PDB file of C-alpha atoms in Angstrom:
ATOM      1  CA  GLY A  67       0.000   0.000   0.000  1.00 56.00           C
ATOM      2  CA  ILE A  68       2.767   2.445   0.919  1.00 59.00           C
ATOM      3  CA  LEU A  69       4.747   1.691  -2.246  1.00 57.00           C
ATOM      4  CA  THR A  70       1.749   2.134  -4.554  1.00 57.00           C
ATOM      5  CA  THR A  71       0.730   5.368  -2.811  1.00 60.00           C
ATOM      6  CA  PHE A  72       4.249   6.771  -3.080  1.00 63.00           C
ATOM      7  CA  MET A  73       4.548   5.726  -6.717  1.00 59.00           C
ATOM      8  CA  GLY A  74       1.189   7.309  -7.599  1.00 60.00           C
ATOM      9  CA  TRP A  75       2.089  10.506  -5.771  1.00 59.00           C
ATOM     10  CA  ARG A  76       5.438  10.761  -7.603  1.00 61.00           C
ATOM     11  CA  ILE A  77       3.829  10.230 -11.019  1.00 60.00           C
ATOM     12  CA  LEU A  78       1.073  12.802 -10.403  1.00 59.00           C
ATOM     13  CA  ARG A  79       3.555  15.293  -8.941  1.00 63.00           C
ATOM     14  CA  SER A  80       5.930  14.907 -11.904  1.00 61.00           C
ATOM     15  CA  ILE A  81       3.075  15.420 -14.348  1.00 56.00           C
ATOM     16  CA  ARG A  82       1.844  18.507 -12.502  1.00 58.00           C
ATOM     17  CA  ARG A  83       5.317  20.058 -12.468  1.00 63.00           C
ATOM     18  CA  GLY A  84       6.028  19.165 -16.089  1.00 59.00           C
ATOM     19  CA  HIS A  85       9.009  16.932 -15.287  1.00 55.00           C
ATOM     20  CA  ILE A  86       7.989  14.082 -17.578  1.00 52.00           C
ATOM     21  CA  HIS A  87      10.523  14.000 -20.427  1.00 49.00           C
ATOM     22  CA  GLY A  88      11.510  11.567 -23.131  1.00 44.00           C
ATOM     23  CA  TYR A  89       9.134  10.174 -25.712  1.00 42.00           C
ATOM     24  CA  ASP A  90       5.771  11.892 -25.889  1.00 46.00           C
ATOM     25  CA  TYR A  91       3.753   9.016 -24.506  1.00 50.00           C
ATOM     26  CA  GLY A  92       1.296  11.397 -22.857  1.00 55.00           C
ATOM     27  CA  THR A  93       0.532  11.725 -19.212  1.00 58.00           C
ATOM     28  CA  GLU A  94      -2.400   9.316 -19.379  1.00 62.00           C
ATOM     29  CA  THR A  95      -0.149   6.544 -20.704  1.00 65.00           C
ATOM     30  CA  ILE A  96       2.335   7.155 -17.893  1.00 66.00           C
ATOM     31  CA  GLN A  97      -0.497   7.091 -15.372  1.00 66.00           C
ATOM     32  CA  SER A  98      -1.841   3.874 -16.921  1.00 69.00           C
ATOM     33  CA  LEU A  99       1.587   2.271 -16.591  1.00 71.00           C
ATOM     34  CA  ALA A 100       1.873   3.373 -12.952  1.00 71.00           C
ATOM     35  CA  ALA A 101      -1.629   2.107 -12.184  1.00 71.00           C
ATOM     36  CA  LEU A 102      -0.830  -1.210 -13.871  1.00 74.00           C
ATOM     37  CA  VAL A 103       2.363  -1.637 -11.837  1.00 77.00           C
ATOM     38  CA  GLY A 104       0.628  -0.578  -8.608  1.00 75.00           C
ATOM     39  CA  SER A 105      -2.316  -2.923  -9.174  1.00 76.00           C
ATOM     40  CA  THR A 106       0.041  -5.783  -9.981  1.00 80.00           C
ATOM     41  CA  LEU A 107       2.037  -5.153  -6.798  1.00 82.00           C
ATOM     42  CA  TYR A 108      -1.180  -5.094  -4.784  1.00 78.00           C
ATOM     43  CA  LEU A 109      -2.317  -8.369  -6.340  1.00 83.00           C
ATOM     44  CA  CYS A 110       1.070  -9.953  -5.561  1.00 88.00           C
ATOM     45  CA  THR A 111       0.648  -8.893  -1.940  1.00 86.00           C
ATOM     46  CA  LEU A 112      -2.801 -10.476  -1.932  1.00 86.00           C
ATOM     47  CA  GLY A 113      -1.197 -13.673  -3.243  1.00 91.00           C
ATOM     48  CA  LEU A 114       1.157 -13.698  -0.249  1.00 93.00           C
ATOM     49  CA  PHE A 115      -1.810 -13.208   2.087  1.00 89.00           C
ATOM     50  CA  ALA A 116      -3.606 -16.092   0.361  1.00 92.00           C
ATOM     51  CA  ALA A 117      -0.620 -18.362   0.917  1.00 95.00           C
ATOM     52  CA  TRP A 118      -0.553 -17.374   4.596  1.00 91.00           C
ATOM     53  CA  ALA A 119      -4.319 -18.025   4.938  1.00 90.00           C
ATOM     54  CA  ILE A 120      -4.000 -21.443   3.326  1.00 94.00           C
ATOM     55  CA  GLY A 121      -1.155 -22.221   5.715  1.00 94.00           C
ATOM     56  CA  ARG A 122      -3.413 -21.249   8.621  1.00 90.00           C
ATOM     57  CA  LEU A 123      -6.093 -23.612   7.304  1.00 91.00           C
ATOM     58  CA  ILE A 124      -3.571 -26.455   7.231  1.00 93.00           C
ATOM     59  CA  GLU A 125      -2.089 -25.623  10.648  1.00 91.00           C
ATOM     60  CA  PRO A 126      -4.627 -23.564  12.636  1.00 88.00           C
ATOM     61  CA  ALA A 127      -3.422 -21.558  15.628  1.00 82.00           C
ATOM     62  CA  GLU A 128      -5.276 -20.671  18.801  1.00 80.00           C
ATOM     63  CA  LEU A 129      -5.666 -16.939  19.363  1.00 82.00           C
ATOM     64  CA  HIS A 130      -4.769 -15.232  22.646  1.00 86.00           C
ATOM     65  CA  PRO A 131      -7.997 -13.469  23.773  1.00 87.00           C
ATOM     66  CA  THR A 132      -6.406 -10.264  25.137  1.00 91.00           C
ATOM     67  CA  LEU A 133      -4.109  -9.760  22.158  1.00 92.00           C
ATOM     68  CA  THR A 134      -6.961 -10.563  19.783  1.00 90.00           C
ATOM     69  CA  GLN A 135      -9.145  -7.887  21.411  1.00 92.00           C
ATOM     70  CA  LEU A 136      -6.302  -5.407  21.051  1.00 95.00           C
ATOM     71  CA  GLY A 137      -5.974  -6.409  17.399  1.00 91.00           C
ATOM     72  CA  VAL A 138      -9.702  -5.802  16.879  1.00 93.00           C
ATOM     73  CA  LEU A 139      -9.330  -2.297  18.341  1.00 95.00           C
ATOM     74  CA  PHE A 140      -6.367  -1.450  16.075  1.00 96.00           C
ATOM     75  CA  GLN A 141      -8.162  -2.829  13.032  1.00 94.00           C
ATOM     76  CA  LEU A 142     -11.250  -0.735  13.828  1.00 96.00           C
ATOM     77  CA  ILE A 143      -9.062   2.383  13.893  1.00 96.00           C
ATOM     78  CA  ASP A 144      -7.445   1.318  10.610  1.00 94.00           C
ATOM     79  CA  CYS A 145     -10.871   0.675   9.075  1.00 95.00           C
ATOM     80  CA  VAL A 146     -12.071   4.191   9.948  1.00 96.00           C
ATOM     81  CA  GLY A 147      -8.909   5.822   8.549  1.00 94.00           C
ATOM     82  CA  SER A 148      -8.863   3.713   5.379  1.00 92.00           C
ATOM     83  CA  THR A 149     -12.575   4.343   4.798  1.00 94.00           C
ATOM     84  CA  TRP A 150     -11.998   8.094   5.013  1.00 94.00           C
ATOM     85  CA  LEU A 151      -9.100   7.844   2.542  1.00 89.00           C
ATOM     86  CA  TRP A 152     -11.198   5.626   0.260  1.00 90.00           C
ATOM     87  CA  TRP A 153     -14.080   8.122   0.086  1.00 91.00           C
ATOM     88  CA  SER A 154     -11.857  11.177  -0.306  1.00 87.00           C
ATOM     89  CA  GLN A 155      -9.746   9.546  -3.050  1.00 83.00           C
ATOM     90  CA  ARG A 156     -12.853   8.309  -4.852  1.00 85.00           C
ATOM     91  CA  ASN A 157     -14.313  11.829  -4.829  1.00 85.00           C
ATOM     92  CA  LEU A 158     -11.020  13.234  -6.156  1.00 79.00           C
ATOM     93  CA  SER A 159     -10.978  10.513  -8.808  1.00 76.00           C
ATOM     94  CA  ARG A 160     -14.430  11.589  -9.981  1.00 80.00           C
ATOM     95  CA  LEU A 161     -13.295  15.202 -10.314  1.00 78.00           C
ATOM     96  CA  GLN A 162     -10.186  14.371 -12.346  1.00 71.00           C
ATOM     97  CA  ILE A 163     -10.299  11.070 -14.205  1.00 70.00           C
ATOM     98  CA  SER A 164      -6.916   9.431 -13.827  1.00 70.00           C
ATOM     99  CA  PRO A 165      -5.768   5.796 -13.875  1.00 70.00           C
ATOM    100  CA  VAL A 166      -3.490   6.467 -10.886  1.00 70.00           C
ATOM    101  CA  MET A 167      -6.336   7.977  -8.870  1.00 74.00           C
ATOM    102  CA  GLU A 168      -8.546   5.029  -9.827  1.00 75.00           C
ATOM    103  CA  MET A 169      -5.903   2.595  -8.580  1.00 74.00           C
ATOM    104  CA  GLN A 170      -5.420   4.621  -5.386  1.00 79.00           C
ATOM    105  CA  TRP A 171      -9.043   4.681  -4.284  1.00 82.00           C
ATOM    106  CA  ARG A 172      -9.384   0.974  -5.038  1.00 80.00           C
ATOM    107  CA  ALA A 173      -6.309   0.285  -2.902  1.00 80.00           C
ATOM    108  CA  TYR A 174      -7.766   2.314  -0.020  1.00 86.00           C
ATOM    109  CA  ARG A 175     -11.074   0.501  -0.432  1.00 87.00           C
ATOM    110  CA  ALA A 176      -9.219  -2.798  -0.253  1.00 82.00           C
ATOM    111  CA  ASP A 177      -7.425  -1.636   2.907  1.00 85.00           C
ATOM    112  CA  ALA A 178     -10.711  -0.588   4.532  1.00 91.00           C
ATOM    113  CA  LEU A 179     -12.387  -3.866   3.620  1.00 87.00           C
ATOM    114  CA  LEU A 180      -9.359  -5.814   4.852  1.00 84.00           C
ATOM    115  CA  ALA A 181      -9.555  -4.107   8.230  1.00 90.00           C
ATOM    116  CA  LEU A 182     -13.308  -4.759   8.389  1.00 91.00           C
ATOM    117  CA  ALA A 183     -12.830  -8.423   7.428  1.00 85.00           C
ATOM    118  CA  VAL A 184     -10.188  -8.814  10.158  1.00 86.00           C
ATOM    119  CA  VAL A 185     -12.484  -7.192  12.736  1.00 92.00           C
ATOM    120  CA  ILE A 186     -15.343  -9.498  11.780  1.00 90.00           C
ATOM    121  CA  SER A 187     -13.249 -12.657  11.648  1.00 86.00           C
ATOM    122  CA  LEU A 188     -11.426 -11.991  14.918  1.00 88.00           C
ATOM    123  CA  SER A 189     -14.650 -10.999  16.683  1.00 92.00           C
ATOM    124  CA  LEU A 190     -16.405 -14.139  15.470  1.00 90.00           C
ATOM    125  CA  THR A 191     -13.422 -16.247  16.520  1.00 87.00           C
ATOM    126  CA  LEU A 192     -13.596 -14.723  20.013  1.00 89.00           C
ATOM    127  CA  LEU A 193     -17.366 -15.098  20.262  1.00 92.00           C
ATOM    128  CA  LEU A 194     -17.325 -18.700  19.050  1.00 90.00           C
ATOM    129  CA  ASP A 195     -14.235 -19.723  21.028  1.00 86.00           C
ATOM    130  CA  ASP A 196     -16.076 -22.706  22.536  1.00 87.00           C
ATOM    131  CA  PHE A 197     -16.309 -24.395  19.153  1.00 89.00           C
ATOM    132  CA  PRO A 198     -13.189 -26.133  17.807  1.00 87.00           C
ATOM    133  CA  TRP A 199     -13.897 -25.020  14.224  1.00 88.00           C
ATOM    134  CA  SER A 200     -13.705 -21.325  15.181  1.00 85.00           C
ATOM    135  CA  VAL A 201      -9.946 -21.296  14.483  1.00 85.00           C
ATOM    136  CA  TYR A 202     -10.782 -21.707  10.776  1.00 88.00           C
ATOM    137  CA  LEU A 203     -12.947 -18.563  10.571  1.00 86.00           C
ATOM    138  CA  ASP A 204     -10.081 -16.086  10.260  1.00 84.00           C
ATOM    139  CA  PRO A 205      -8.305 -17.803   7.327  1.00 87.00           C
ATOM    140  CA  ILE A 206     -11.576 -18.582   5.518  1.00 89.00           C
ATOM    141  CA  LEU A 207     -12.777 -14.982   5.731  1.00 86.00           C
ATOM    142  CA  ALA A 208      -9.315 -13.823   4.659  1.00 85.00           C
ATOM    143  CA  LEU A 209      -9.559 -15.953   1.506  1.00 90.00           C
ATOM    144  CA  VAL A 210     -13.043 -14.574   0.765  1.00 89.00           C
ATOM    145  CA  PHE A 211     -11.690 -11.038   1.132  1.00 83.00           C
ATOM    146  CA  ILE A 212      -8.685 -11.792  -1.071  1.00 87.00           C
ATOM    147  CA  ALA A 213     -10.917 -13.175  -3.829  1.00 89.00           C
ATOM    148  CA  TYR A 214     -13.221 -10.134  -3.712  1.00 85.00           C
ATOM    149  CA  VAL A 215     -10.424  -7.565  -3.765  1.00 81.00           C
ATOM    150  CA  GLY A 216      -8.480  -9.448  -6.400  1.00 83.00           C
ATOM    151  CA  LEU A 217     -11.508  -9.453  -8.673  1.00 85.00           C
ATOM    152  CA  SER A 218     -12.166  -5.758  -8.012  1.00 78.00           C
ATOM    153  CA  PHE A 219      -8.732  -4.877  -9.418  1.00 74.00           C
ATOM    154  CA  MET A 220      -9.384  -6.742 -12.684  1.00 79.00           C
ATOM    155  CA  PRO A 221     -11.210  -3.811 -14.396  1.00 77.00           C
ATOM    156  CA  VAL A 222      -8.266  -1.529 -13.579  1.00 71.00           C
ATOM    157  CA  LEU A 223      -5.786  -4.018 -15.022  1.00 75.00           C
ATOM    158  CA  THR A 224      -7.744  -4.599 -18.222  1.00 77.00           C
ATOM    159  CA  ASN A 225      -8.371  -0.879 -18.795  1.00 73.00           C
ATOM    160  CA  ASP A 226      -4.733   0.000 -18.199  1.00 68.00           C
ATOM    161  CA  LEU A 227      -3.508  -2.797 -20.477  1.00 70.00           C
ATOM    162  CA  HIS A 228      -5.902  -1.599 -23.161  1.00 70.00           C
ATOM    163  CA  ASP A 229      -4.637   1.990 -22.731  1.00 66.00           C
ATOM    164  CA  LEU A 230      -1.023   0.850 -23.053  1.00 62.00           C
ATOM    165  CA  LEU A 231      -1.733  -1.290 -26.112  1.00 64.00           C
ATOM    166  CA  ASP A 232      -3.926   1.204 -27.947  1.00 58.00           C
ATOM    167  CA  LYS A 233      -1.475   1.329 -30.913  1.00 52.00           C
ATOM    168  CA  THR A 234      -1.355   5.150 -31.141  1.00 54.00           C
ATOM    169  CA  LEU A 235       2.459   5.129 -31.319  1.00 51.00           C
ATOM    170  CA  ARG A 236       4.369   4.161 -34.427  1.00 51.00           C
ATOM    171  CA  GLU A 237       5.366   0.522 -34.339  1.00 54.00           C
ATOM    172  CA  ASP A 238       9.108   1.283 -34.088  1.00 52.00           C
ATOM    173  CA  LEU A 239       8.450   3.333 -30.905  1.00 50.00           C
ATOM    174  CA  GLN A 240       6.200   0.702 -29.352  1.00 49.00           C
TER     175      GLN A 240
END
């Protein structure tokens, strides 16, 4: 998340200041490339989370109640902050259509939903602690979240690939 935010900020800042030099690819093409790279990095991170969740399904771990409650509190704070960033970035994205801004608000939405999914899964695990299958709730809900967020980035990836392959440059420059 930090890397994609920094990369998007640098691209938008360079465009605003007129520091983009070289071939005249256009600022939208540069933004599409940055959004494609950022979305791909985010999806790779989701793949790592999926591997961790599958590992937790194979070897479940008991959760410490006090630390889990503290984790729920921190995730609630993260959910509120990420939701605010999500809404503000989405509103900015509507004002100025930009592939980087589109990728950014989707990343903040994913962060907010991740925090919410963690709060729900940890709370359910604590509430259903008497049942032996409750240790599987956290990894299962994590995999559901990963599938949803991964699919939500697919429109960004396809649009950005289409923008990069639109064939407006001469073939020797492509």
